Coordinates of C-alpha atoms in Angstrom, one line a residue:
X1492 CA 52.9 97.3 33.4
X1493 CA 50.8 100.6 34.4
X1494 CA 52.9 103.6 34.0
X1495 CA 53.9 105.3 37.7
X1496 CA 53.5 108.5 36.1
X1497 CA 50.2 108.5 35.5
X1498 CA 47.2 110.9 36.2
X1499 CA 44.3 109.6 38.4
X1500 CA 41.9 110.2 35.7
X1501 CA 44.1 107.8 33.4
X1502 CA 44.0 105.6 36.5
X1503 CA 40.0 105.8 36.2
X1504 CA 39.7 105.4 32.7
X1505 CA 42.0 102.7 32.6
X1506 CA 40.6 100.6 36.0
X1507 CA 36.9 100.6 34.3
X1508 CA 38.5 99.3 31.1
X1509 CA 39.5 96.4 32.7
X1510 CA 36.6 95.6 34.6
X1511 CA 34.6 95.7 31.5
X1512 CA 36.5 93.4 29.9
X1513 CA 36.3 91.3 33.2
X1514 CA 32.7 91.3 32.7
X1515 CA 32.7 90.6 28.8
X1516 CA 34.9 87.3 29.3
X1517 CA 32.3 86.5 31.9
X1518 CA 29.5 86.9 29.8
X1519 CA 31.4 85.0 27.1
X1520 CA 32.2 82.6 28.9
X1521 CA 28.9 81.9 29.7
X1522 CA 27.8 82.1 26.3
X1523 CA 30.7 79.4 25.5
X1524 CA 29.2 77.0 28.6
X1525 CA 25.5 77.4 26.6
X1526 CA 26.4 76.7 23.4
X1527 CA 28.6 73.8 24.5
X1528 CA 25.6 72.2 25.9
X1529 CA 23.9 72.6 23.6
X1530 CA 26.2 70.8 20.9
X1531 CA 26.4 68.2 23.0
X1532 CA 22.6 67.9 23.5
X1533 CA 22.3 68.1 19.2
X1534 CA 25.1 65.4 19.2
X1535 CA 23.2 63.3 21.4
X1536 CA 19.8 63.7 19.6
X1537 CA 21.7 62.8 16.8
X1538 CA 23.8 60.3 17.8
X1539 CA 22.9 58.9 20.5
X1540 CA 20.6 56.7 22.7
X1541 CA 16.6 57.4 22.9
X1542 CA 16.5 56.0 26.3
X1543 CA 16.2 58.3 28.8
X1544 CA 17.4 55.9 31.5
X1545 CA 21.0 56.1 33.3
X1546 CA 22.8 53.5 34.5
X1547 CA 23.6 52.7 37.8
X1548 CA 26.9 52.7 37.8
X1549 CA 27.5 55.9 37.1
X1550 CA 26.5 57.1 40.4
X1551 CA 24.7 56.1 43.7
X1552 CA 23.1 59.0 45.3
X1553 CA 21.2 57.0 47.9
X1554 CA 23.2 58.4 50.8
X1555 CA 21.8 62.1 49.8
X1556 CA 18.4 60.8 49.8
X1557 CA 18.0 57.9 52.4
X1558 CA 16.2 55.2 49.5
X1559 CA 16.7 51.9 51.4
X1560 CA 14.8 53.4 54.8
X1561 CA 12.3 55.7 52.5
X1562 CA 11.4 53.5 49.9
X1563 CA 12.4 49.8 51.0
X1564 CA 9.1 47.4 51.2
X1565 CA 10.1 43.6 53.3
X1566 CA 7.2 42.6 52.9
X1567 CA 7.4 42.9 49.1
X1568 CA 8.0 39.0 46.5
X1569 CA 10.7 39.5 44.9
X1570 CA 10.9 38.1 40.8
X1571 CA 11.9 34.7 39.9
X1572 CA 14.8 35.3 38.0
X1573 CA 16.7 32.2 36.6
X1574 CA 20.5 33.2 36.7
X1575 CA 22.8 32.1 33.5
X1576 CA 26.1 34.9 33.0
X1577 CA 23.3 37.3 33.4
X1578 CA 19.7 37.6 34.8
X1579 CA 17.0 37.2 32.8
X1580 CA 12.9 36.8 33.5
X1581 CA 11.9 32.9 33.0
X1582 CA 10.7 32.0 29.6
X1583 CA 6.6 31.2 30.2
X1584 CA 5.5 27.7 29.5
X1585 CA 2.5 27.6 26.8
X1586 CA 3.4 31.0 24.9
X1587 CA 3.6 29.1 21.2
X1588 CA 0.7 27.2 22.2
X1589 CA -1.9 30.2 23.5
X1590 CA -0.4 32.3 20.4
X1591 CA -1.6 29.4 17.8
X1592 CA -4.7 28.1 19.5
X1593 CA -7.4 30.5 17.8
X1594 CA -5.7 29.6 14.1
X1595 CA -7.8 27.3 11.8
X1596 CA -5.4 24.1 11.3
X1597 CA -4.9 22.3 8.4
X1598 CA -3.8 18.9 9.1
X1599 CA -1.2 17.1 6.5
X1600 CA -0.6 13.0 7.4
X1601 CA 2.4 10.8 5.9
X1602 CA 2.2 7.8 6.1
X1603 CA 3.7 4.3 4.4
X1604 CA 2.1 2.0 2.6
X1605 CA 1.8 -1.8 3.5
X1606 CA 4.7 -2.9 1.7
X1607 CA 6.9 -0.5 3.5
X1608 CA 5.9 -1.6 6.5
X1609 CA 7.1 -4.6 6.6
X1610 CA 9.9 -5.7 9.5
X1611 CA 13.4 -6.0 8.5
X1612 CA 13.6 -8.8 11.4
X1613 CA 10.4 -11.3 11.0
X1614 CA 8.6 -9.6 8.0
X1615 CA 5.1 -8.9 9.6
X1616 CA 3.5 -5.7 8.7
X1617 CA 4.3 -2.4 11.4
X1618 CA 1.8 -0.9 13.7
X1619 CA 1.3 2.4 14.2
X1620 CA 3.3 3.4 17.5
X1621 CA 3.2 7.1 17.6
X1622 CA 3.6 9.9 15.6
X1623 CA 6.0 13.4 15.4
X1624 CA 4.3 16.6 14.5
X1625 CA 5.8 19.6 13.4
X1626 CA 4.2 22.7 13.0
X1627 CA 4.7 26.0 10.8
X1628 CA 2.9 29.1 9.8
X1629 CA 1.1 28.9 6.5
X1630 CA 0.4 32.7 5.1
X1631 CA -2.3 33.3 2.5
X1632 CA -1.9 36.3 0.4
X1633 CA -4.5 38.5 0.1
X1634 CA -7.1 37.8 -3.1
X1635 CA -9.5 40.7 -4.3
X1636 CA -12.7 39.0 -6.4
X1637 CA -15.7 40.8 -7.7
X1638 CA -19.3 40.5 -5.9
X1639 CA -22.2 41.0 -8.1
X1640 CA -25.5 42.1 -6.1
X1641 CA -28.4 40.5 -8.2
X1642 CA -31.5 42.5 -7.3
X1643 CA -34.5 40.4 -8.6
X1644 CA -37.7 42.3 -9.7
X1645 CA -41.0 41.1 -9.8
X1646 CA -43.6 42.4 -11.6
X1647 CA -47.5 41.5 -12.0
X1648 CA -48.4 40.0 -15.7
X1649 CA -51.9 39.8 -15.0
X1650 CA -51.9 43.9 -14.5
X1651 CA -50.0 44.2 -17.1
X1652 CA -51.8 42.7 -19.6
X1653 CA -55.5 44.0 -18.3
X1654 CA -54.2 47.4 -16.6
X1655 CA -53.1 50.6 -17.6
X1656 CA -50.1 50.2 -14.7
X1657 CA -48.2 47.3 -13.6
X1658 CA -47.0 47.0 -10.3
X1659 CA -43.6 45.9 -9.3
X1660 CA -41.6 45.2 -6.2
X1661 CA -37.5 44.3 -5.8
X1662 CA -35.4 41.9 -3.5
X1663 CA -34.4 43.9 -0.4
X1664 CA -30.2 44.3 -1.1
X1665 CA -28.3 46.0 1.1
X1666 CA -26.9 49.8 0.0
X1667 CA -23.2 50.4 -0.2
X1668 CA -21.6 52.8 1.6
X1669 CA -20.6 54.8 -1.8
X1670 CA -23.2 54.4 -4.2
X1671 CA -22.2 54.6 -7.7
X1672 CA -18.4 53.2 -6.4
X1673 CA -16.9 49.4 -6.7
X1674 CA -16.0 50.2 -2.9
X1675 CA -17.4 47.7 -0.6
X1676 CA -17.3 47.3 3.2
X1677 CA -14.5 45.0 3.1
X1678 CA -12.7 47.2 0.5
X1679 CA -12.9 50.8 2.7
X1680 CA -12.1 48.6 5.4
X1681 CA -8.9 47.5 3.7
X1682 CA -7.6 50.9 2.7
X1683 CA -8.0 52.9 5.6
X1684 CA -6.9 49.5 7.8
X1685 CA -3.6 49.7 5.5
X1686 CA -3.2 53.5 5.9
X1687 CA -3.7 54.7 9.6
X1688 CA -2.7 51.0 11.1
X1689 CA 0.1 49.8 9.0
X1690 CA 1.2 53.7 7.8
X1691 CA 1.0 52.6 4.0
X1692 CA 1.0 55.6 1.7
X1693 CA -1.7 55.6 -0.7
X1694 CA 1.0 55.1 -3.6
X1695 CA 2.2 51.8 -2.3
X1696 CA -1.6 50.5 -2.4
X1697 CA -2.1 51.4 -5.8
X1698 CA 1.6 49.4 -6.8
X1699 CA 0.4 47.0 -4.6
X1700 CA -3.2 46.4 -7.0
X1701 CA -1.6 47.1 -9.8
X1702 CA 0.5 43.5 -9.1
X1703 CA -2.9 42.3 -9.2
X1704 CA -3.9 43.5 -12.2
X1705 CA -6.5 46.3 -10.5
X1706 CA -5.6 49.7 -11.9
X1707 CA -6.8 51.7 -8.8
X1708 CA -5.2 54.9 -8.9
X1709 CA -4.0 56.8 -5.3
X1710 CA -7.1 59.7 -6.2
X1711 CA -9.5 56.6 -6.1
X1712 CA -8.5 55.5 -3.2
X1713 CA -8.4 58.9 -1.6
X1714 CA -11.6 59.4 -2.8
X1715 CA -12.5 56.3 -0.9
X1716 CA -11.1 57.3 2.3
X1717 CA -12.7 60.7 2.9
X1718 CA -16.3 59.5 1.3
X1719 CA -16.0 56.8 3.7
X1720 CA -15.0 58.7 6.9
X1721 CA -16.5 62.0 6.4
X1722 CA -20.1 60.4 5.1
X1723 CA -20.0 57.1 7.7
X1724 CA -17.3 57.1 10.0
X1725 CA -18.1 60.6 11.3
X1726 CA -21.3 59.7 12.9
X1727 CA -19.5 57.6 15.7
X1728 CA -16.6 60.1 15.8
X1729 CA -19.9 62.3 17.4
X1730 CA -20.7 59.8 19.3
X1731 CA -17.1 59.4 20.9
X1732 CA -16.8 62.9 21.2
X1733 CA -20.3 62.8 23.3
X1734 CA -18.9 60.4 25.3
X1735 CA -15.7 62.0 26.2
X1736 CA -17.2 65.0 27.4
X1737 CA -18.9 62.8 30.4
X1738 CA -15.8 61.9 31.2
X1739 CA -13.8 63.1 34.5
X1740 CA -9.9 62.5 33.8
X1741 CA -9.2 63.1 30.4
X1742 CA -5.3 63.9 28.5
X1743 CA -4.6 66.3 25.6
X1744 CA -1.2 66.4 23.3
X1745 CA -0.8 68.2 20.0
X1746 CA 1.8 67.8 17.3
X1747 CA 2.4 69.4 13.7
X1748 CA 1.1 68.5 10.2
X1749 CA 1.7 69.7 6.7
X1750 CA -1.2 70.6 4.8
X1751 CA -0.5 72.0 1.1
X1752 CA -3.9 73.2 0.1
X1753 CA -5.4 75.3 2.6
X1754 CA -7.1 78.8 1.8
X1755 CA -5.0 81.8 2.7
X1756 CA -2.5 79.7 3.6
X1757 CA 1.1 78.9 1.6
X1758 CA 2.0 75.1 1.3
X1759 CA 4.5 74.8 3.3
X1760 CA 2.8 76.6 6.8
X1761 CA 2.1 74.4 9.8
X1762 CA -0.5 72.6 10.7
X1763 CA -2.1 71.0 13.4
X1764 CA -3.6 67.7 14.9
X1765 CA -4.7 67.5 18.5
X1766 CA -4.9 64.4 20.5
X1767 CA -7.9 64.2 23.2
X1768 CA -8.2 61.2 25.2
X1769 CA -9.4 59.4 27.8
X1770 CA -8.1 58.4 31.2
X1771 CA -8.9 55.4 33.4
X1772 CA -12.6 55.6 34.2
X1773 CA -14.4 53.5 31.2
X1774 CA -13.6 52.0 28.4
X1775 CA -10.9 54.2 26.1
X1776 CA -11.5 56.4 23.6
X1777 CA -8.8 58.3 21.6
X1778 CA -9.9 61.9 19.2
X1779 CA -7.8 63.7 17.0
X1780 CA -8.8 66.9 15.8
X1781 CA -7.4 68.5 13.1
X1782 CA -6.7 72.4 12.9
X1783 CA -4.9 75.1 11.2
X1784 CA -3.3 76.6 13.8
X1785 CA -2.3 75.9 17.8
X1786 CA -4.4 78.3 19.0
X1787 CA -6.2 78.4 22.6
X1788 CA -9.5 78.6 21.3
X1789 CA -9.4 75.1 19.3
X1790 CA -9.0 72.9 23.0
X1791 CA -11.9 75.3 24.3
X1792 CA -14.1 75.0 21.7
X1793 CA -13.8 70.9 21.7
X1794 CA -13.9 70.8 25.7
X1795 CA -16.8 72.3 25.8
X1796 CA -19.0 71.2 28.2
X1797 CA -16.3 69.1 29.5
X1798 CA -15.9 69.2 33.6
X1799 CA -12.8 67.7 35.2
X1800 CA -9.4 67.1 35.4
X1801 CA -6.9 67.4 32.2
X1802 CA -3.8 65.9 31.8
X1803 CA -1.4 68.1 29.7
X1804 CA 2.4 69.1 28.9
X1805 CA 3.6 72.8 29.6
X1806 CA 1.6 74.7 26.9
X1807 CA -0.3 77.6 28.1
X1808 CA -2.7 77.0 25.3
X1809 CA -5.1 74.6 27.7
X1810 CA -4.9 77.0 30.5
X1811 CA -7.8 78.9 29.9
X1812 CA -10.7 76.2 29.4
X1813 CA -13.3 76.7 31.6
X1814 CA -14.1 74.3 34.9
X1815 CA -11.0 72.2 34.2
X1816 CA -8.3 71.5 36.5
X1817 CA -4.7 71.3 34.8
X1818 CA -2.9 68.4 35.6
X1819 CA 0.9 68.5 34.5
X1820 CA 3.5 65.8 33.4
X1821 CA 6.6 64.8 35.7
X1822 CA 7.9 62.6 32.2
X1823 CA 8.6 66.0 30.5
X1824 CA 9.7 67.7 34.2
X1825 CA 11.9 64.6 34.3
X1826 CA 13.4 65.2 30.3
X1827 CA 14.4 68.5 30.7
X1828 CA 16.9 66.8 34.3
X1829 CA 18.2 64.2 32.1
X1830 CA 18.7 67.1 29.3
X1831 CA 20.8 68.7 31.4
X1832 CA 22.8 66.1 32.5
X1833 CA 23.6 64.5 29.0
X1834 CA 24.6 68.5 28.2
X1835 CA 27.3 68.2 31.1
X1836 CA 31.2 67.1 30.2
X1837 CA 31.4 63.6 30.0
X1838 CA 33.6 63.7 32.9
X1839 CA 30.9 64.9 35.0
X1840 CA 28.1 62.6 34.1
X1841 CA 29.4 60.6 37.0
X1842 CA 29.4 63.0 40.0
X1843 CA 26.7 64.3 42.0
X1844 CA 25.8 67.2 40.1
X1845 CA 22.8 69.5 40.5
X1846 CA 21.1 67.9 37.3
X1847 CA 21.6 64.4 38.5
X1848 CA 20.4 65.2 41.8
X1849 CA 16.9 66.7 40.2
X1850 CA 16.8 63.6 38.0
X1851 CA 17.0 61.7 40.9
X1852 CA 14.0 63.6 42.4
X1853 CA 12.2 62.5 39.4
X1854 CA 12.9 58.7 39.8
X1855 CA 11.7 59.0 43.5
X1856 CA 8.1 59.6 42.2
X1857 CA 8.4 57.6 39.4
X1858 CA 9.6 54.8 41.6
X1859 CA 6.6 55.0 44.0
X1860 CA 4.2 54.9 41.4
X1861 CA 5.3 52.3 40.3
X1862 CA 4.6 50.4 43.6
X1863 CA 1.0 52.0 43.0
X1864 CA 0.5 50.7 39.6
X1865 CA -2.3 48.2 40.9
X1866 CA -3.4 49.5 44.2
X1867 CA -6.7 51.1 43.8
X1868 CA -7.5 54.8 43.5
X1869 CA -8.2 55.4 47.2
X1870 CA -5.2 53.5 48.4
X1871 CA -3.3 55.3 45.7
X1872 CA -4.5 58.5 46.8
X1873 CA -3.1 57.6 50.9
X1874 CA -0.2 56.2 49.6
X1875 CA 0.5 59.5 47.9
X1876 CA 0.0 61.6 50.9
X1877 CA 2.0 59.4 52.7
X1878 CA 5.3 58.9 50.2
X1879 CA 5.2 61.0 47.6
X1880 CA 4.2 64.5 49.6
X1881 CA 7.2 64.1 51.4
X1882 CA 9.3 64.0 48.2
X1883 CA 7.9 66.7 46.6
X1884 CA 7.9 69.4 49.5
X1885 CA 11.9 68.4 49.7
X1886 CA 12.2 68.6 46.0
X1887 CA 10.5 72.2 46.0
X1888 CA 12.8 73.4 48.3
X1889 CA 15.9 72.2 46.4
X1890 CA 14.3 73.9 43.2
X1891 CA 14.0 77.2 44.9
X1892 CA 17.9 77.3 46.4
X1893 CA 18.8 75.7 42.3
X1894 CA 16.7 79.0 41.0
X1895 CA 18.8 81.6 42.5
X1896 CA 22.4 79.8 41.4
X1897 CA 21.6 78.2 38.0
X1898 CA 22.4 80.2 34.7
X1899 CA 18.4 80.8 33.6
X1900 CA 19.1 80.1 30.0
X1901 CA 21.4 76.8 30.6
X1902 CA 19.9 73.4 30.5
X1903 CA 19.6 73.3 34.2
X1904 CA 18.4 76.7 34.6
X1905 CA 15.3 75.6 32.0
X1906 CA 14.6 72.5 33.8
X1907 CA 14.1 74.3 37.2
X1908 CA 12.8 77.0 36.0
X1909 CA 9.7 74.2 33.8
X1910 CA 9.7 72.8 37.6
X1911 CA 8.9 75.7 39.2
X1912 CA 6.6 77.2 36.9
X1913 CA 4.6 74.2 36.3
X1914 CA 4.3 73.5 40.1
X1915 CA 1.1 73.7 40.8
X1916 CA -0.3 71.6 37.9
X1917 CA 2.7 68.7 38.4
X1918 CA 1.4 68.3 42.5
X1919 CA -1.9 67.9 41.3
X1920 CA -2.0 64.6 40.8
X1921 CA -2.2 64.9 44.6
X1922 CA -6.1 65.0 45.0
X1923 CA -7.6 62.1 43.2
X1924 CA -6.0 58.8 43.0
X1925 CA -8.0 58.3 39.1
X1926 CA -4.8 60.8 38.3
X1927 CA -1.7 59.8 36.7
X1928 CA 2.1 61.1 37.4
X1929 CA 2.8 61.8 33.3
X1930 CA 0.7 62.5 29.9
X1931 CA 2.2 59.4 28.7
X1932 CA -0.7 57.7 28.1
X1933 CA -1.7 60.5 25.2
X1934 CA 1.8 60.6 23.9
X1935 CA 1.4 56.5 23.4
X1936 CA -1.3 57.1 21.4
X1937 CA -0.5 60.0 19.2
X1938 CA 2.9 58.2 18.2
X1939 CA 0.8 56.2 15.9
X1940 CA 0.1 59.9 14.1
X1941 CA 3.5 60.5 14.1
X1942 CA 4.7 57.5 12.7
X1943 CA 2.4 57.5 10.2
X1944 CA 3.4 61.4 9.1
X1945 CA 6.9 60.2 8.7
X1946 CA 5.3 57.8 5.9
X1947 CA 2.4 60.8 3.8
X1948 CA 5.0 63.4 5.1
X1949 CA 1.6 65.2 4.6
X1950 CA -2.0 66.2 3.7
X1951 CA -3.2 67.2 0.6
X1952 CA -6.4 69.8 1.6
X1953 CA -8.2 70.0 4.9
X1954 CA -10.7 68.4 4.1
X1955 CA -8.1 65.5 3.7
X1956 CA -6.5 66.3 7.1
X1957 CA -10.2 66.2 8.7
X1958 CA -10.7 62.5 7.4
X1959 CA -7.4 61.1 8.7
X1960 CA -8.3 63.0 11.9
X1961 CA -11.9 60.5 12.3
X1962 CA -9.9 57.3 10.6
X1963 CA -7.1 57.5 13.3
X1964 CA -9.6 58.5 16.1
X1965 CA -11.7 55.1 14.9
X1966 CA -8.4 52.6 14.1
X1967 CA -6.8 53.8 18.0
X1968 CA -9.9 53.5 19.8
X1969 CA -11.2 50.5 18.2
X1970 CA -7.3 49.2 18.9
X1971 CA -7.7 50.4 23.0
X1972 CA -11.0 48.6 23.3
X1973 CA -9.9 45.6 21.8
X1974 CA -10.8 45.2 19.0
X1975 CA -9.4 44.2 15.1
X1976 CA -9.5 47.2 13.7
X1977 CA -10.1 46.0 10.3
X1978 CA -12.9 44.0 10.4
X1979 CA -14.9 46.5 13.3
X1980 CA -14.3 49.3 10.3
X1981 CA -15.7 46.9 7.9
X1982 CA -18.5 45.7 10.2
X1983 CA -19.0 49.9 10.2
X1984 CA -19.4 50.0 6.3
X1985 CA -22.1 47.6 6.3
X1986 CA -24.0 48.4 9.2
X1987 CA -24.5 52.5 9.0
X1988 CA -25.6 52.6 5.1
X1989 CA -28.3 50.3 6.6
X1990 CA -29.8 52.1 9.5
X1991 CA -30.8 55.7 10.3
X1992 CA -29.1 58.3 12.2
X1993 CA -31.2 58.7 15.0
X1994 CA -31.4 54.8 15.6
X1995 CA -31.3 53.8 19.2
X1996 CA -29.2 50.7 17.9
X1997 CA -26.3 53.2 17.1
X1998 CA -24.9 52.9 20.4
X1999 CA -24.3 49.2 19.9
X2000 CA -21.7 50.2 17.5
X2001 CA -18.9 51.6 19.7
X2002 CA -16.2 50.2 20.0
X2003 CA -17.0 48.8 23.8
X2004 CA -20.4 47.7 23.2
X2005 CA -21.2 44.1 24.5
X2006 CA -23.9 43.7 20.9
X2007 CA -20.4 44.0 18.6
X2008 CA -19.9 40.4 17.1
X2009 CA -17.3 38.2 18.5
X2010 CA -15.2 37.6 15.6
X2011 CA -13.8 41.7 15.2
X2012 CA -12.1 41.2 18.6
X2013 CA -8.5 40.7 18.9
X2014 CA -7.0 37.4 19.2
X2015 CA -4.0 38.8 21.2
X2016 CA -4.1 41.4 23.7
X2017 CA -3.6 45.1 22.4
X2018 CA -0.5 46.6 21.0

């Protein structure tokens, strides 16, 4: 209770006393509010689902945006669904058969003989009448043999009898691609197939040949990888790299690698391996780049010469390559909503808060696009002007009221704040209907990096780093286009020792050319 007797200066001293605590409970308060989010963010990255979707029952918001007139098609066929307790998509006819039709088949008959046959009733020998097959899968481990190239030399024993010098002339055999090395095609094939497709670590290969009684140690095989990319391989990573500079619509993503050897640098500092790709105009193709740092300079200095549009995440490190228009990604705009509402109380997961509302924006694009998956890039381009212009201009305004109310530093306040920032590179998929709404099509294809990492954990030297850079960019883009990557790696290895350089017939080695032999496509469409 404030004394009555005291002085106005007291009165003063004691009135700003109390609004500075006022505004330290606020501020803690806010500071309590942030950092429960964000336990509740951790939690959920820990604990729980990877999905990004929500459920509909937790809350229809179509009222506050008017779906069923905006976004409902008549003339639309709906799925055949077949309905049990649940629904569920028909099983197709003919999937066992289509998946075993290109297998070789080896055919196994039983049958009785004569004097088994004979009827219980009358006792004349059986006929045939029909016959029950059963089928099964019949795996063949892997066998590693030795090849011994015989090179036959002729010599001239008439010269060589009457002559001071004896000619002599040898079988043409084809050259390995490491001389000196009991690597063959089919070998570096193996190796790098087993490491950048199935994410084997070098020391499980050499268990793996030691079971077979091959004593191949992990710095052999090593040896074997970057010999074989950096000497071979590397000539139609140029060529790729040739290639994707023509391009128009291209994506770029980066993530982090350990390297332990490089100069200057300690073990444990970060590394990094870009992701370049390409978009939908010609066949695929799919670069990493490895690089010390994240620097600005490394996407300038491997776009050079490279004209168009570029599909990226929020890093300002791509915003300063010349004649290249920045498109951004509505999947990460759309993360940091669904962030913020998995930071809110559970409690209020299910009303129509400001964070479900942008989340909702989101799905409204996603939504349409989907529609436009098919449609061809002019009619995609119309359709956007038409339905998805609408949506954004609404969502802008909503994102300019959220700025001026939202805590900057909550989960909220960061995803408006991306939005709003970002604006002018997420709209830009606006102008050319060859753009796409996300970057997911280079996050697809650097998760194969990533999983992978989680298996070496790291590199050993750059020069290391730089071959699993070409072997990844080879085993992806030989994987987009089709193709086995196995045996087009070992169709590689014997083809380039063979042939120069600067042969015209080079180009009939990438991964889309028509010349490539039939058997190193896929039997099954593409992961």
């Amino acid at each position: 209770m404030m004394n009555p007797t005291a002085t106005p200066n007291q009165l003063e001293t004691l009135q700003a006393r109390c609004e500075a605590q006022e505004k330290e409970i606020a501020e803690l308060k806010k500071q309590v509010k942030l950092l429960l989010e964000q336990l509740r963010l951790a939690r959920h990255r820990q604990f729980g689902k990877s999905s990004e979707r929500i459920t509909d029952d937790q809350i229809r918001l179509d009222l506050i945006f008017n779906e069923a007139e905006a976004e409902a098609q008549p003339e639309a066929e709906e799925p055949t669904f077949e309905t049990v307790t649940y629904q569920r998509r028909k099983k197709q006819p003919g999937q066992r058969d289509a998946m075993l039709a290109d297998l070789p088949v080896e055919r196994i008959e039983y049958r009785l003989p004569e004097e088994e046959r004979i009827c219980p009733c009358c006792g004349e020998v059986m006929d045939e009448a029909g016959v029950e097959i059963r089928r099964e899968l019949i795996h063949i481990p892997a066998q590693t043999k030795v090849r011994e190239h015989v090179q036959q030399q002729y010599a001239c024993r008439m010269c060589d009898k009457h002559r001071t010098e004896t000619p002599m002339v040898k079988a043409q055999m084809p050259k390995p691609p490491i001389p000196g090395s009991l690597a063959s095609a089919s070998m570096l094939a193996y190796v790098i197939d087993k490491k950048y497709v199935d994410g084997l670590p070098l020391y499980r290969l050499e268990e793996q040949f030691a079971r077979q009684g091959l004593r191949l140690t992990r710095q052999t095989l090593a040896n074997w990888v970057v010999l074989g990319t950096t000497r071979w391989l590397e000539w139609i990573y140029n060529r790729l790299h040739e290639e994707l500079l023509k391009r128009r619509y291209l994506h770029a993503d980066e993530t982090t690698l350990q390297v332990l050897h490089e100069p200057g640098r300690p073990a444990e500092a970060t590394s990094y391996m870009w992701l370049y790709r390409s978009g939908q105009d010609g066949p695929p193709i799919v670069l990493f780049d490895y690089q010390e740092t994240r620097s600005k300079e490394h996407p300038k200095r491997f776009l050079k010469g490279f004209k168009g549009y570029l599909h990226v995440d929020g890093y300002s490190g791509y915003n300063e390559i010349p004649d290249v228009k920045l498109v951004g990604c509505w999947a990460h705009a759309r993360r940091k909503f669904h962030e913020a509402h998995t930071a809110l109380p559970a409690e209020e997961r299910k009303k129509p808060t400001a964070a479900r509302i942008g989340l909702e924006y989101c799905n409204r694009l996603f939504k349409i696009e989907r529609a436009l998956k098919d449609a061809p890039p002019e009619e995609r381009h119309a359709k956007r002007q038409r339905l998805s212009r609408p949506v954004l201009d609404e969502f802008l305004t909503w994102l300019q009221e959220q700025g001026e109310q939202v805590l900057p530093k909550s989960a909220l306040g960061q995803a408006v704040s991306y939005c709003l920032n970002q604006w002018p590179k997420l709209t830009a998929f606006l102008e050319d209907g060859h753009l796409e709404l996300d970057n997911n099509r280079s996050e697809r294809s650097i998760k194969r990096f990533v999983i992978g990492r989680k298996n070496f954990l790291f590199a050993n030297t750059p020069r290391g780093a730089r071959a699993s850079a070409i072997a990844y960019s080879l085993v992806e883009t030989a994987k987009e286009n089709g193709l086995d990557p196995y045996l087009y790696l070992e169709y590689l290895f014997e083809r380039l020792p063979n042939i120069r350089t600067d042969d015209p017939t080079m180009d009939d080695l990438l991964p889309w050319s028509e010349r490539l032999p039939e058997r190193i496509r896929r039997r099954t469409k593409k992961a």
